[in-house]
Amino acid sequence: MRTISYSDPLAPLLIRNELFSLLPAHIRHLTVVCIGSNRINGDSLGPFVGTLLENAYPDHLTVIGTLRKPVDATNIHRVSERLQHERGAYVVAIDSIVGPQPFVHTIAIRPGALSPGTALGKSLPPVGDISVMGVMMEDTADVSALPYTNLHIVYQMAKVIAIGLSLTVRQRYGYESSTPLLA
């Protein structure tokens, strides 16, 4: 699993490199599922990323989960079922997580599904072929502090992830370098 500091000036390029290395050659379209709540600062990473990417690259990128229409515990089962019925869907799942102190405020990328809601003891369906996770707070901290997470950090991390995904799509599918990175 690769971790990247959200404040590293090269973070979007490092994310692009990691995602590019994990994508199978035959994938022609990506579905990005941005998981989280629009009501809790520390859980809003996914919806921010989805909002930033919402209208970018419509021929090669489908975004599910935005600030306007989040994917959260109330609808993730429906989203998961929908994805299982889509033929050839390759899913990049994005969510905020808690983790050990050295990894707080980093972005972790790994192959395989992520399990949303684990920190809160929820049993939700796993999502994704690739997981992109923003570590918002220490796993030993009281999760009741999640609503009070610094929104600036959440937004900056979301912007870095969105730009990294955008660079991945732009390079993978041959878009001009003058194509805007975010919608």
mmCIF file of C-alpha atoms in Angstrom:
data_model
loop_
_atom_site.group_PDB
_atom_site.id
_atom_site.type_symbol
_atom_site.label_atom_id
_atom_site.label_comp_id
_atom_site.label_asym_id
_atom_site.label_seq_id
_atom_site.Cartn_x
_atom_site.Cartn_y
_atom_site.Cartn_z
ATOM 1 C CA MET A 1 0.000 0.000 0.000
ATOM 2 C CA ARG A 2 1.372 3.393 -1.003
ATOM 3 C CA THR A 3 0.872 6.425 1.276
ATOM 4 C CA ILE A 4 1.265 10.019 0.098
ATOM 5 C CA SER A 5 1.180 13.184 2.193
ATOM 6 C CA TYR A 6 -1.639 15.423 0.997
ATOM 7 C CA SER A 7 0.654 18.443 1.439
ATOM 8 C CA ASP A 8 3.440 17.080 -0.784
ATOM 9 C CA PRO A 9 3.612 19.372 -3.846
ATOM 10 C CA LEU A 10 4.046 16.255 -5.992
ATOM 11 C CA ALA A 11 1.052 14.444 -4.437
ATOM 12 C CA PRO A 12 -1.223 14.650 -7.539
ATOM 13 C CA LEU A 13 1.556 13.202 -9.711
ATOM 14 C CA LEU A 14 2.324 10.478 -7.174
ATOM 15 C CA ILE A 15 -1.376 9.573 -7.064
ATOM 16 C CA ARG A 16 -1.495 9.482 -10.858
ATOM 17 C CA ASN A 17 1.564 7.229 -10.985
ATOM 18 C CA GLU A 18 0.144 4.841 -8.404
ATOM 19 C CA LEU A 19 -3.303 4.660 -10.011
ATOM 20 C CA PHE A 20 -1.811 4.299 -13.468
ATOM 21 C CA SER A 21 0.284 1.346 -12.281
ATOM 22 C CA LEU A 22 -2.769 -0.367 -10.734
ATOM 23 C CA LEU A 23 -5.168 0.021 -13.687
ATOM 24 C CA PRO A 24 -5.376 -3.013 -15.979
ATOM 25 C CA ALA A 25 -4.582 -2.215 -19.612
ATOM 26 C CA HIS A 26 -8.021 -3.249 -20.908
ATOM 27 C CA ILE A 27 -10.038 -0.743 -18.824
ATOM 28 C CA ARG A 28 -11.779 1.800 -21.079
ATOM 29 C CA HIS A 29 -13.958 3.517 -18.476
ATOM 30 C CA LEU A 30 -13.609 4.225 -14.769
ATOM 31 C CA THR A 31 -16.346 4.524 -12.188
ATOM 32 C CA VAL A 32 -15.330 6.533 -9.144
ATOM 33 C CA VAL A 33 -17.454 5.922 -6.054
ATOM 34 C CA CYS A 34 -16.942 8.744 -3.574
ATOM 35 C CA ILE A 35 -18.158 7.543 -0.182
ATOM 36 C CA GLY A 36 -18.989 9.732 2.791
ATOM 37 C CA SER A 37 -21.358 12.185 4.386
ATOM 38 C CA ASN A 38 -21.925 15.803 3.478
ATOM 39 C CA ARG A 39 -22.808 16.493 7.124
ATOM 40 C CA ILE A 40 -19.641 15.399 8.927
ATOM 41 C CA ASN A 41 -16.395 17.228 8.140
ATOM 42 C CA GLY A 42 -14.111 14.233 8.638
ATOM 43 C CA ASP A 43 -16.333 12.010 6.507
ATOM 44 C CA SER A 44 -16.808 14.450 3.613
ATOM 45 C CA LEU A 45 -13.629 13.625 1.680
ATOM 46 C CA GLY A 46 -15.411 11.381 -0.830
ATOM 47 C CA PRO A 47 -18.249 13.803 -1.601
ATOM 48 C CA PHE A 48 -15.751 16.647 -2.092
ATOM 49 C CA VAL A 49 -13.735 14.548 -4.579
ATOM 50 C CA GLY A 50 -16.935 13.589 -6.404
ATOM 51 C CA THR A 51 -18.049 17.200 -6.647
ATOM 52 C CA LEU A 52 -14.666 18.285 -8.021
ATOM 53 C CA LEU A 53 -14.746 15.544 -10.697
ATOM 54 C CA GLU A 54 -18.494 15.457 -11.359
ATOM 55 C CA ASN A 55 -18.495 16.681 -14.979
ATOM 56 C CA ALA A 56 -14.925 15.892 -15.992
ATOM 57 C CA TYR A 57 -14.189 13.403 -18.784
ATOM 58 C CA PRO A 58 -17.762 12.109 -19.303
ATOM 59 C CA ASP A 59 -16.619 9.610 -21.968
ATOM 60 C CA HIS A 60 -14.198 7.881 -19.603
ATOM 61 C CA LEU A 61 -15.257 8.692 -16.047
ATOM 62 C CA THR A 62 -18.500 8.134 -14.135
ATOM 63 C CA VAL A 63 -18.703 9.760 -10.709
ATOM 64 C CA ILE A 64 -21.059 8.435 -8.043
ATOM 65 C CA GLY A 65 -21.212 10.406 -4.795
ATOM 66 C CA THR A 66 -21.058 14.197 -4.507
ATOM 67 C CA LEU A 67 -21.849 16.824 -1.908
ATOM 68 C CA ARG A 68 -25.293 17.150 -3.506
ATOM 69 C CA LYS A 69 -25.906 13.375 -3.704
ATOM 70 C CA PRO A 70 -23.581 11.581 -1.289
ATOM 71 C CA VAL A 71 -23.027 7.833 -1.106
ATOM 72 C CA ASP A 72 -23.344 6.997 2.574
ATOM 73 C CA ALA A 73 -24.711 4.300 4.890
ATOM 74 C CA THR A 74 -28.285 5.084 3.775
ATOM 75 C CA ASN A 75 -27.736 4.191 0.106
ATOM 76 C CA ILE A 76 -24.464 2.307 -0.272
ATOM 77 C CA HIS A 77 -26.236 -1.067 -0.515
ATOM 78 C CA ARG A 78 -28.196 0.208 -3.532
ATOM 79 C CA VAL A 79 -25.054 1.638 -5.144
ATOM 80 C CA SER A 80 -23.171 -1.616 -4.548
ATOM 81 C CA GLU A 81 -25.959 -3.657 -6.148
ATOM 82 C CA ARG A 82 -26.063 -1.306 -9.136
ATOM 83 C CA LEU A 83 -22.312 -1.676 -9.659
ATOM 84 C CA GLN A 84 -22.563 -5.471 -9.549
ATOM 85 C CA HIS A 85 -25.032 -5.346 -12.449
ATOM 86 C CA GLU A 86 -22.916 -3.029 -14.611
ATOM 87 C CA ARG A 87 -20.886 -5.043 -17.051
ATOM 88 C CA GLY A 88 -17.203 -4.215 -17.114
ATOM 89 C CA ALA A 89 -17.398 -1.551 -14.410
ATOM 90 C CA TYR A 90 -13.969 -0.890 -12.927
ATOM 91 C CA VAL A 91 -14.367 0.977 -9.653
ATOM 92 C CA VAL A 92 -12.047 3.327 -7.821
ATOM 93 C CA ALA A 93 -13.498 3.789 -4.316
ATOM 94 C CA ILE A 94 -12.673 6.890 -2.292
ATOM 95 C CA ASP A 95 -13.360 7.285 1.413
ATOM 96 C CA SER A 96 -11.955 8.849 4.552
ATOM 97 C CA ILE A 97 -10.578 6.517 7.201
ATOM 98 C CA VAL A 98 -8.919 6.534 10.604
ATOM 99 C CA GLY A 99 -5.420 5.126 10.979
ATOM 100 C CA PRO A 100 -2.234 4.999 13.061
ATOM 101 C CA GLN A 101 -0.642 8.358 13.974
ATOM 102 C CA PRO A 102 2.196 8.278 11.415
ATOM 103 C CA PHE A 103 -0.387 8.056 8.614
ATOM 104 C CA VAL A 104 -2.784 10.824 9.703
ATOM 105 C CA HIS A 105 -3.272 13.314 6.832
ATOM 106 C CA THR A 106 -1.909 10.942 4.216
ATOM 107 C CA ILE A 107 -3.579 9.347 1.240
ATOM 108 C CA ALA A 108 -3.346 5.561 1.034
ATOM 109 C CA ILE A 109 -3.800 3.773 -2.272
ATOM 110 C CA ARG A 110 -4.032 0.026 -2.678
ATOM 111 C CA PRO A 111 -5.562 -2.578 -4.957
ATOM 112 C CA GLY A 112 -8.820 -4.101 -3.759
ATOM 113 C CA ALA A 113 -12.047 -2.985 -2.158
ATOM 114 C CA LEU A 114 -12.405 -0.784 0.882
ATOM 115 C CA SER A 115 -14.844 -1.448 3.710
ATOM 116 C CA PRO A 116 -16.739 1.750 4.503
ATOM 117 C CA GLY A 117 -18.030 2.391 8.016
ATOM 118 C CA THR A 118 -15.569 0.075 9.755
ATOM 119 C CA ALA A 119 -14.377 2.767 12.187
ATOM 120 C CA LEU A 120 -17.969 3.267 13.310
ATOM 121 C CA GLY A 121 -18.650 -0.454 13.656
ATOM 122 C CA LYS A 122 -20.941 -0.586 10.623
ATOM 123 C CA SER A 123 -21.193 -3.588 8.352
ATOM 124 C CA LEU A 124 -21.456 -2.118 4.864
ATOM 125 C CA PRO A 125 -20.657 -3.774 1.538
ATOM 126 C CA PRO A 126 -17.065 -3.558 0.313
ATOM 127 C CA VAL A 127 -16.625 -1.240 -2.681
ATOM 128 C CA GLY A 128 -13.959 -0.881 -5.347
ATOM 129 C CA ASP A 129 -11.287 -2.545 -7.403
ATOM 130 C CA ILE A 130 -8.839 0.124 -6.204
ATOM 131 C CA SER A 131 -9.108 1.945 -2.865
ATOM 132 C CA VAL A 132 -8.075 5.551 -2.304
ATOM 133 C CA MET A 133 -8.314 6.432 1.381
ATOM 134 C CA GLY A 134 -7.654 9.706 3.139
ATOM 135 C CA VAL A 135 -6.530 9.178 6.738
ATOM 136 C CA MET A 136 -8.390 11.879 8.656
ATOM 137 C CA MET A 137 -7.591 11.094 12.277
ATOM 138 C CA GLU A 138 -5.792 8.660 14.537
ATOM 139 C CA ASP A 139 -7.555 5.329 15.044
ATOM 140 C CA THR A 140 -7.132 5.592 18.817
ATOM 141 C CA ALA A 141 -8.897 8.982 18.903
ATOM 142 C CA ASP A 142 -12.543 9.376 19.848
ATOM 143 C CA VAL A 143 -14.521 9.153 16.572
ATOM 144 C CA SER A 144 -17.020 11.618 18.022
ATOM 145 C CA ALA A 145 -14.413 14.254 17.046
ATOM 146 C CA LEU A 146 -14.863 13.395 13.337
ATOM 147 C CA PRO A 147 -17.415 16.191 12.783
ATOM 148 C CA TYR A 148 -14.837 18.701 13.999
ATOM 149 C CA THR A 149 -12.055 17.690 11.614
ATOM 150 C CA ASN A 150 -10.417 20.699 9.978
ATOM 151 C CA LEU A 151 -12.436 21.201 6.779
ATOM 152 C CA HIS A 152 -9.510 22.947 5.107
ATOM 153 C CA ILE A 153 -7.445 19.752 5.367
ATOM 154 C CA VAL A 154 -10.351 17.648 4.075
ATOM 155 C CA TYR A 155 -10.838 19.950 1.087
ATOM 156 C CA GLN A 156 -7.122 20.190 0.260
ATOM 157 C CA MET A 157 -6.819 16.399 0.426
ATOM 158 C CA ALA A 158 -9.903 16.040 -1.795
ATOM 159 C CA LYS A 159 -8.458 18.478 -4.320
ATOM 160 C CA VAL A 160 -5.163 16.565 -4.455
ATOM 161 C CA ILE A 161 -6.998 13.251 -4.998
ATOM 162 C CA ALA A 162 -9.282 14.761 -7.657
ATOM 163 C CA ILE A 163 -6.340 16.238 -9.560
ATOM 164 C CA GLY A 164 -4.470 12.910 -9.301
ATOM 165 C CA LEU A 165 -7.479 11.058 -10.711
ATOM 166 C CA SER A 166 -7.885 13.670 -13.421
ATOM 167 C CA LEU A 167 -4.243 13.337 -14.434
ATOM 168 C CA THR A 168 -4.691 9.559 -14.546
ATOM 169 C CA VAL A 169 -7.706 9.784 -16.874
ATOM 170 C CA ARG A 170 -6.094 12.476 -19.012
ATOM 171 C CA GLN A 171 -2.944 10.427 -19.554
ATOM 172 C CA ARG A 172 -4.630 7.028 -19.825
ATOM 173 C CA TYR A 173 -7.171 8.062 -22.444
ATOM 174 C CA GLY A 174 -5.022 10.522 -24.412
ATOM 175 C CA TYR A 175 -6.610 13.854 -23.559
ATOM 176 C CA GLU A 176 -4.721 16.996 -24.545
ATOM 177 C CA SER A 177 -2.607 18.518 -21.785
ATOM 178 C CA SER A 178 -4.679 21.691 -22.188
ATOM 179 C CA THR A 179 -7.806 19.822 -21.044
ATOM 180 C CA PRO A 180 -8.947 21.295 -17.691
ATOM 181 C CA LEU A 181 -8.048 19.062 -14.756
ATOM 182 C CA LEU A 182 -11.244 19.677 -12.789
ATOM 183 C CA ALA A 183 -14.772 20.340 -13.981
#
